[in-house]
mmCIF file of C-alpha atoms in Angstrom:
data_model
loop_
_atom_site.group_PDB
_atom_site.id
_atom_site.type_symbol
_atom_site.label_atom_id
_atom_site.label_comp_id
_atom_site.label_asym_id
_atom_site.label_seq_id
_atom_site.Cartn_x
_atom_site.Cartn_y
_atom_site.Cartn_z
ATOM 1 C CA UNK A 20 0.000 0.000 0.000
ATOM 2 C CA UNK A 21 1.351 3.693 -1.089
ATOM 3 C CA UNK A 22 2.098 5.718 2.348
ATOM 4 C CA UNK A 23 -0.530 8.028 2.730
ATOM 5 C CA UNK A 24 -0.263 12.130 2.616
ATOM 6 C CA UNK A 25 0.554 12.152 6.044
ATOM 7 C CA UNK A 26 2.914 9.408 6.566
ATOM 8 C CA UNK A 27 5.443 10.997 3.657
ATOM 9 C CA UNK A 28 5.307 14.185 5.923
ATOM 10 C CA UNK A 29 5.641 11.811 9.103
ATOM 11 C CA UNK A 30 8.737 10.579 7.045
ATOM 12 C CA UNK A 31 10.025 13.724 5.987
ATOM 13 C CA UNK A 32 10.210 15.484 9.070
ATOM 14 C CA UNK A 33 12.222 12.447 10.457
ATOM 15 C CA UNK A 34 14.595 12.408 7.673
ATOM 16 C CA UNK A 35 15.299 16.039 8.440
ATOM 17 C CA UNK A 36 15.249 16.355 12.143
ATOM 18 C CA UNK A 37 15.203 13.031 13.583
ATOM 19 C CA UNK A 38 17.073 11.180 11.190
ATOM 20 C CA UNK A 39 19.437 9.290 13.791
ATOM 21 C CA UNK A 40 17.470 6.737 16.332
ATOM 22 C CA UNK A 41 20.963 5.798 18.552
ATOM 23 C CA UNK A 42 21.312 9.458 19.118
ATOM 24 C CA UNK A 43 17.417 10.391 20.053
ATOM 25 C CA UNK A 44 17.611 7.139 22.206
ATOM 26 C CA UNK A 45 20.661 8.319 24.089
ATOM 27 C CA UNK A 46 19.026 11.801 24.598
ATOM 28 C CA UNK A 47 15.723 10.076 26.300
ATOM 29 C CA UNK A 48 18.334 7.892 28.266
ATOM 30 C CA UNK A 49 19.855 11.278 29.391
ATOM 31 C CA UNK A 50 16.497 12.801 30.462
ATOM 32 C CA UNK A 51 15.615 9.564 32.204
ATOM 33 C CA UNK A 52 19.076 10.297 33.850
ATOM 34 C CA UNK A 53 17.388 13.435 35.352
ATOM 35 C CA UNK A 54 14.314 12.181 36.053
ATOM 36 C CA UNK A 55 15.783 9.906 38.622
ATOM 37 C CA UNK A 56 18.569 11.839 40.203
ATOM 38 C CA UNK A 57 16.865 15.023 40.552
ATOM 39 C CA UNK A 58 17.316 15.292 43.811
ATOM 40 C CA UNK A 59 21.076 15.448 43.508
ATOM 41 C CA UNK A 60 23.736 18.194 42.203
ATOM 42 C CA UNK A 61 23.674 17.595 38.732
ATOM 43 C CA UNK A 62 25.774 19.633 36.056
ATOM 44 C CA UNK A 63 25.016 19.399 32.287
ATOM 45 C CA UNK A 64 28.378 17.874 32.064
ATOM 46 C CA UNK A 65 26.932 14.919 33.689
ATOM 47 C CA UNK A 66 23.745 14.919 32.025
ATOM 48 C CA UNK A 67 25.791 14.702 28.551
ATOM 49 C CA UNK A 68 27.892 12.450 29.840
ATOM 50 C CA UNK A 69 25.254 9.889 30.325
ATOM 51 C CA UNK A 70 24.142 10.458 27.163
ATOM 52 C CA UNK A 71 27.933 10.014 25.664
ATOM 53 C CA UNK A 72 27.743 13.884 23.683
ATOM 54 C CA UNK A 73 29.460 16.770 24.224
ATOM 55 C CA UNK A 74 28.076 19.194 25.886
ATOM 56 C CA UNK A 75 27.166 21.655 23.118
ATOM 57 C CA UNK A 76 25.652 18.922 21.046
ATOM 58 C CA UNK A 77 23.453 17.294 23.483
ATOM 59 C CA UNK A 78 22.453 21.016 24.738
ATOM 60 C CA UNK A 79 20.899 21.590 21.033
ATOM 61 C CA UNK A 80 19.606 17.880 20.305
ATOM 62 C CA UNK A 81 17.747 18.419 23.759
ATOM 63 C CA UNK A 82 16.512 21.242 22.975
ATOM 64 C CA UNK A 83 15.301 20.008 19.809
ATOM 65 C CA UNK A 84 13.595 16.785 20.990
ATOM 66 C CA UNK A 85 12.396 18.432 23.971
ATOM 67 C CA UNK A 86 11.478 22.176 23.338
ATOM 68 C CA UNK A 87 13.449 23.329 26.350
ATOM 69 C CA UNK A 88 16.835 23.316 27.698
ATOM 70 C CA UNK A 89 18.140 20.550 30.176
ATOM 71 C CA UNK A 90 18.333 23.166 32.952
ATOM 72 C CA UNK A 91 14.663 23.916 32.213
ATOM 73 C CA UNK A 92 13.470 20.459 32.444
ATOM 74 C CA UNK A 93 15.384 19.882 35.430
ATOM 75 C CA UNK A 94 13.868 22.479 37.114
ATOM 76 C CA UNK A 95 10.516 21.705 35.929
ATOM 77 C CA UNK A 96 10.691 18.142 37.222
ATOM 78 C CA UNK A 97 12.040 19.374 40.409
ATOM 79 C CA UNK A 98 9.099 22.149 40.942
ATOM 80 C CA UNK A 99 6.625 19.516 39.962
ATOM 81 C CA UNK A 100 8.449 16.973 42.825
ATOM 82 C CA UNK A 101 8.150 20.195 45.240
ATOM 83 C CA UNK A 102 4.237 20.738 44.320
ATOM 84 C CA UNK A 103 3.872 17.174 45.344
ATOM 85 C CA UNK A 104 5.708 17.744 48.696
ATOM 86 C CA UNK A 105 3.413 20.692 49.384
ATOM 87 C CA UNK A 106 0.567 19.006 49.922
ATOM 88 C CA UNK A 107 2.258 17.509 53.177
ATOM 89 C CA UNK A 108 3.256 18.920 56.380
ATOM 90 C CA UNK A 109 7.571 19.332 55.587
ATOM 91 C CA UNK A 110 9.251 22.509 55.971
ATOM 92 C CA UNK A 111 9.325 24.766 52.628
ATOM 93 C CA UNK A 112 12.753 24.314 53.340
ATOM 94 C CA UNK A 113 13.734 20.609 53.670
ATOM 95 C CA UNK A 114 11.126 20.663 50.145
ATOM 96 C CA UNK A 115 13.548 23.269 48.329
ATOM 97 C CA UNK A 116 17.214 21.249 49.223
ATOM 98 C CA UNK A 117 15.146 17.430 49.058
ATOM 99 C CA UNK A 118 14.253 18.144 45.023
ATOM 100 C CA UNK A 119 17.179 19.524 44.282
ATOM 101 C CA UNK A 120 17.576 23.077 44.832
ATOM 102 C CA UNK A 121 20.980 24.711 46.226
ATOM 103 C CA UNK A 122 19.199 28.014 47.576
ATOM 104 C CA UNK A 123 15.858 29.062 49.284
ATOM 105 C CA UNK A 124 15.492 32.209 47.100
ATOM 106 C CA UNK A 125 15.995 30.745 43.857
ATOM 107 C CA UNK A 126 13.483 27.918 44.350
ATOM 108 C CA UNK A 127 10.879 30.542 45.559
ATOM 109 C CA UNK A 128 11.516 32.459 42.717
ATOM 110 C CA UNK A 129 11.404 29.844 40.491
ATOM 111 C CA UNK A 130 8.662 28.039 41.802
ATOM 112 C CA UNK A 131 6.376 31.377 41.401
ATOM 113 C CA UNK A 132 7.628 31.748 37.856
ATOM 114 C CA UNK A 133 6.583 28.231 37.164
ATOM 115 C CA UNK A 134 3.031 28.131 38.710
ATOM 116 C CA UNK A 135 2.281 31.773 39.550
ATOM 117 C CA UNK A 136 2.563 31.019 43.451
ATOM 118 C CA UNK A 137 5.010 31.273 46.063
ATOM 119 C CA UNK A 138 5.635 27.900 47.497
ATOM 120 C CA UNK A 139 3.465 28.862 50.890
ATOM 121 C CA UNK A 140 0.725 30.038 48.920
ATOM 122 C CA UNK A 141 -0.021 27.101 47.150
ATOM 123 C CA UNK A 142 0.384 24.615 49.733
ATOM 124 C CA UNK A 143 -2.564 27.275 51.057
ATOM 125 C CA UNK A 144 -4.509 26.917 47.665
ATOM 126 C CA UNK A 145 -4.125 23.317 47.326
ATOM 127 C CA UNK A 146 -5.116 22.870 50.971
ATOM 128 C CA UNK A 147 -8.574 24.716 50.784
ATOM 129 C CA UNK A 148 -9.024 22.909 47.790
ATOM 130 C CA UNK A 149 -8.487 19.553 49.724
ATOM 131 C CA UNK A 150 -10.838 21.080 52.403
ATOM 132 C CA UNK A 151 -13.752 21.884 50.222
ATOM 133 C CA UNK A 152 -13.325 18.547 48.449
ATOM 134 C CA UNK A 153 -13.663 16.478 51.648
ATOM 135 C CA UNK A 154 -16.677 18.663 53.043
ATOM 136 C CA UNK A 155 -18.472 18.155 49.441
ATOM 137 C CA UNK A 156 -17.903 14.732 49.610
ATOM 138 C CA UNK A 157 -21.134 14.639 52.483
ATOM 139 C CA UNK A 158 -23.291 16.882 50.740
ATOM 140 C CA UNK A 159 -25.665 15.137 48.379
ATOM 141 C CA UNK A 160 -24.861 15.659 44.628
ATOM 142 C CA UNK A 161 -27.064 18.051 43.182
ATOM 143 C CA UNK A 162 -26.041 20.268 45.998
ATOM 144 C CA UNK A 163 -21.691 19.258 45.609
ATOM 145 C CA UNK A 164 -22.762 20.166 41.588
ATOM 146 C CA UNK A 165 -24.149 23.888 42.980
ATOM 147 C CA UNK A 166 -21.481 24.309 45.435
ATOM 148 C CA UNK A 167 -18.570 23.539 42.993
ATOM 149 C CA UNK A 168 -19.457 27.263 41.301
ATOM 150 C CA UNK A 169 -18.357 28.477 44.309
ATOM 151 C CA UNK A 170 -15.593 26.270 45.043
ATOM 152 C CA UNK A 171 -14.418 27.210 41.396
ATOM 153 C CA UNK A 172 -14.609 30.984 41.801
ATOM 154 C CA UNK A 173 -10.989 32.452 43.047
ATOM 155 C CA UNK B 5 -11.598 26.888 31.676
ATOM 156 C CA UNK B 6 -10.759 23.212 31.957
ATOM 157 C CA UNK B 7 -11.239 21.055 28.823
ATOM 158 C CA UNK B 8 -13.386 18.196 29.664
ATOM 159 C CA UNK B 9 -14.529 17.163 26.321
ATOM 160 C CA UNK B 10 -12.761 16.235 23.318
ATOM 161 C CA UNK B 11 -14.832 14.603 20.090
ATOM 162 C CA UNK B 12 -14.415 12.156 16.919
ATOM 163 C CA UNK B 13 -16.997 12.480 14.493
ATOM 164 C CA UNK B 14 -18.164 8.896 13.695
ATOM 165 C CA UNK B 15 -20.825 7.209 10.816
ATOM 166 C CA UNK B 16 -22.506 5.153 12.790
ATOM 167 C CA UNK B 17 -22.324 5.896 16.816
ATOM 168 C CA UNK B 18 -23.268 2.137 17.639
ATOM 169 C CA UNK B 19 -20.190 0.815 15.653
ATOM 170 C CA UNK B 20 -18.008 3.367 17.033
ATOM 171 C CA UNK B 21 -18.752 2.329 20.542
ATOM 172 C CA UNK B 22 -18.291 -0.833 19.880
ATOM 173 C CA UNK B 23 -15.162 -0.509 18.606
ATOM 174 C CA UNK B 24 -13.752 2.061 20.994
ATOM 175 C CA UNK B 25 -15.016 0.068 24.258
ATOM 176 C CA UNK B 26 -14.504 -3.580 22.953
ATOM 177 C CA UNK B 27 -11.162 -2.996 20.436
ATOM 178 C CA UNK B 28 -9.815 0.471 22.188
ATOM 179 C CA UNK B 29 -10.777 -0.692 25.670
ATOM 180 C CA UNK B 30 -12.539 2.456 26.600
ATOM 181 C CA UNK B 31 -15.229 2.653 28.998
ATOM 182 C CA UNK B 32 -18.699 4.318 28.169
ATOM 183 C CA UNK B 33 -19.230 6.613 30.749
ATOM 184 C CA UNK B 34 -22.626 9.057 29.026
ATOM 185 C CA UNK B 35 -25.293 7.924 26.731
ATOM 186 C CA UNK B 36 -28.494 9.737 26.549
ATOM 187 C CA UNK B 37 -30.717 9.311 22.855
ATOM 188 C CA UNK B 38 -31.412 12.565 21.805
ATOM 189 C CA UNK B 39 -33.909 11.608 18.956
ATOM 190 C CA UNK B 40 -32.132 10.301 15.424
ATOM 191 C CA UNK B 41 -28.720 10.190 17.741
ATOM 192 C CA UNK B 42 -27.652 10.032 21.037
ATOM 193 C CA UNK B 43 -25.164 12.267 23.402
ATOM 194 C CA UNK B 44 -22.117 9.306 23.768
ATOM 195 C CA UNK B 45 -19.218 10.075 25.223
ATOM 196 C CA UNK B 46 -16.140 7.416 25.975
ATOM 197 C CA UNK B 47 -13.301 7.582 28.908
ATOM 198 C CA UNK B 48 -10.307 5.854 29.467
ATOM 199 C CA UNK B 49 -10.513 3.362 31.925
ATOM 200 C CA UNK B 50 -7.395 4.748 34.004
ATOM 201 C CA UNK B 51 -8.713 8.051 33.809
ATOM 202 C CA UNK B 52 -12.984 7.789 34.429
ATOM 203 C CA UNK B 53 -12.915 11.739 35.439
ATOM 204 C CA UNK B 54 -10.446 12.802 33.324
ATOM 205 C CA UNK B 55 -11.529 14.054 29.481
ATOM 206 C CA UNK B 56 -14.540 12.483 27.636
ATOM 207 C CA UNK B 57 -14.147 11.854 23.734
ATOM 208 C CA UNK B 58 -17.426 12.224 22.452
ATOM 209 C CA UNK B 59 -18.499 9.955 19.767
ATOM 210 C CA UNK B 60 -20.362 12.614 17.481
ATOM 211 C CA UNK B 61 -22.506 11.163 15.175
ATOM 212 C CA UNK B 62 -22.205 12.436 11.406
ATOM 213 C CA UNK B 63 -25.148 14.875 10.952
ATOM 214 C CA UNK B 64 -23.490 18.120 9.474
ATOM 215 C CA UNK B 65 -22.383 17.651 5.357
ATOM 216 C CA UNK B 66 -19.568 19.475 5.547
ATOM 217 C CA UNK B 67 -18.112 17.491 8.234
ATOM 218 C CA UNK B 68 -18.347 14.242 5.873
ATOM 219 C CA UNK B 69 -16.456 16.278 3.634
ATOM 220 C CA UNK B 70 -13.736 17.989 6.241
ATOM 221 C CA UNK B 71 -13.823 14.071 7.791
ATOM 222 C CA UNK B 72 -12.728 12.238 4.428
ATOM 223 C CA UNK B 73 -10.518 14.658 3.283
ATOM 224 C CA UNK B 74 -8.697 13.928 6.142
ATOM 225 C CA UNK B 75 -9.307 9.847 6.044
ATOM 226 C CA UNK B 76 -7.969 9.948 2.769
ATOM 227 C CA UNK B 77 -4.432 12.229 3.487
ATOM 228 C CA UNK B 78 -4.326 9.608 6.216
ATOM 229 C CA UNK B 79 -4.118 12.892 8.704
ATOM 230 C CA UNK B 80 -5.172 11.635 12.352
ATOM 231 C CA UNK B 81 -8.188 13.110 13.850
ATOM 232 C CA UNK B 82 -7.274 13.224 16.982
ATOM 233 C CA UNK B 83 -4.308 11.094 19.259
ATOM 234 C CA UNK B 84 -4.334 8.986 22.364
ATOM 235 C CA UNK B 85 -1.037 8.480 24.678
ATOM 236 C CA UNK B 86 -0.250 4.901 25.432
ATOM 237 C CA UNK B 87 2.419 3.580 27.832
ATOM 238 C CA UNK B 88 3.595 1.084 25.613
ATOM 239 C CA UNK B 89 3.180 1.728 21.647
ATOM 240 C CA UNK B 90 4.872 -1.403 20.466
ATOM 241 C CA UNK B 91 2.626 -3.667 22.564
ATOM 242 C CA UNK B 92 -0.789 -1.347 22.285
ATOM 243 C CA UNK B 93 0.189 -2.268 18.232
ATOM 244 C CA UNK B 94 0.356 -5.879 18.437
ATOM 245 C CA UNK B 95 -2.509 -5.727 20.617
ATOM 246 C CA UNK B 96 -4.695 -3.878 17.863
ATOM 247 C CA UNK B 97 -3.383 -6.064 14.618
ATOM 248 C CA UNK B 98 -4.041 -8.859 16.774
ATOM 249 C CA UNK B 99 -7.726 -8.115 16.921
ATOM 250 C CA UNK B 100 -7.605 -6.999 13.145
ATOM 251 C CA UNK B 101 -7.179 -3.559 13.576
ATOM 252 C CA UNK B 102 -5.914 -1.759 10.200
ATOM 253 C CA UNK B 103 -2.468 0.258 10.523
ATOM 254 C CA UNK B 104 -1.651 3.187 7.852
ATOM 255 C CA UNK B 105 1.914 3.997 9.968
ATOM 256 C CA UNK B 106 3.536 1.091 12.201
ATOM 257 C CA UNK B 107 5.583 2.337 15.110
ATOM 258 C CA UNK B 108 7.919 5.107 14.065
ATOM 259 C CA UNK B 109 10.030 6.943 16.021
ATOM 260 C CA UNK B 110 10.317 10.782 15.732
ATOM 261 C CA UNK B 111 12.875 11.983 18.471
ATOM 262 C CA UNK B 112 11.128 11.936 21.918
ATOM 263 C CA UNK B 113 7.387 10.362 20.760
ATOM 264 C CA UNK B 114 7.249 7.072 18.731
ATOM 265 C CA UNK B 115 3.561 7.075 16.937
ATOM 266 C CA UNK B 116 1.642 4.895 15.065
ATOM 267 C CA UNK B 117 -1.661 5.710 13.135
ATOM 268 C CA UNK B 118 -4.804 3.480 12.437
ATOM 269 C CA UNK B 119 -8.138 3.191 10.775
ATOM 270 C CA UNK B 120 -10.863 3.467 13.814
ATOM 271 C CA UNK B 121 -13.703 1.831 11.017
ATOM 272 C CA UNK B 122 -15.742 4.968 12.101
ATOM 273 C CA UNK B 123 -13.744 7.239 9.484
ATOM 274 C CA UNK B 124 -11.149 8.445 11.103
ATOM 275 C CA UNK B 125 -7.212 7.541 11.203
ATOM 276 C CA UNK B 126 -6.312 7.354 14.893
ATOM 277 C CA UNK B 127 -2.724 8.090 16.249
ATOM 278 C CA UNK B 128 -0.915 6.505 19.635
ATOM 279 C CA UNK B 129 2.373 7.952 21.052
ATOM 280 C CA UNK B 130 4.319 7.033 23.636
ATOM 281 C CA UNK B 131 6.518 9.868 25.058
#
């Protein structure tokens, strides 16, 4: 059967972009790399390393597979980690060093630059929101469906 | 604004829920008959809150026209994340579902398109 339309363009944009599996392959192995060592110090040098590139030419295949920097995914991963921790009762500062972060201020600035909130406010937000969800849960529906337009207002 | 609705437009609604329950492994989760059709909507089973894919049913002309323009240019209508492509495809050509693109990797995402029998080409990815 002739490829269709869309698989030539599927193939196309491979050829051009994509055009070397071993080398996308190594890239996912290197952001698997930070997916599971968050936590620690890592440098991009590392990062590369795992992924056997220099550090130029994994920065830009990254980038390209990804459509942000290492550093920028790190970070991401480690403010979603810290969202996670917020919803428990740990220190904002044991959550800043335990996902990764080397200083107070920079994870509170990043972390409000990520999701518009300072770290305390939105263990505050996601708190009410845990409160109002366990008090709807006794309320019988038609009245949780009426009371979520309220809940939903900000 | 959240989006909790997402839709394929389908020929025959009956089919298509066959086909996306039985073959896709979704789980109905609305069906109310509004007349000549019904209001059917489809979740995934690891998600029952999460988005509903609405099986619209094909009453509009122009749609058939928008919806086999893009059959035919083998364009997906719309794409569903899987955890595993390569077995989710021997899965599907093991119950006899037709493939227009077998696994193919494109950097990060490895996708694969098929025929839903509704009208529409389908795509998985795996990230």
């Amino acid at each position: 059967m002739a490829p269709t339309f869309y698989h030539q363009q599927v193939l196309k944009i491979k050829g051009n972009v994509f055009p070397n599996d071993d080398l996308c392959r190594q890239v996912m192995q290197a952001k698997d790399f930070m997916d599971k060592h968050f936590a620690d110090k890592i440098a991009l040098k590392d990062i590369s390393c795992s992924a056997c590139y220099s550090s130029f030419h994994f920065l830009r295949l990254f980038k390209l597979m990804y459509g942000k920097t290492p550093h920028q995914y790190l970070t991401d991963v480690r403010i979603e980690k810290a969202k996670e921790f917020l919803k428990t009762d740990l220190p904002v500062s044991v959550i800043c060093f335990s996902v990764g972060f080397e200083s107070i201020g920079s994870f509170k600035m990043l972390f409000r630059r990520n999701t518009g909130y300072t770290p305390h406010a939105y263990r505050q937000h996601s708190l009410r929101k845990n409160v109002t969800a366990s008090s709807l849960k006794y309320l019988p529906f038609f009245f949780s469906l009426k009371k979520s337009n309220f809940q939903d207002g900000k | 604004m959240k989006i909790k609705l997402t839709s394929v437009i389908v020929t025959d609604q009956e089919k298509a829920l066959k086909f996306y329950t039985e073959v896709l492994g979704f789980v109905k989760k609305t069906e109310i008959p509004m007349g000549e059709h019904k209001w059917l909507t489809v979740v995934s089973p690891e998600e029952q809150s999460g988005v509903e894919l609405v099986l619209e049913p094909m009453g509009f002309q122009p749609a058939r026209v928008y919806q086999k323009a893009l059959y035919d240019a083998g364009i997906p209508l719309t794409a569903f994340a899987v955890d595993d492509i390569q077995k989710e495809y021997d899965r599907l050509i093991g119950c006899g579902v037709a493939f227009s693109i077998k696994p193919t990797n494109m950097g990060a995402v490895t996708l694969a398109v098929f025929d839903d029998t509704c009208g529409n080409n389908i795509q998985i990815f795996q990230v």
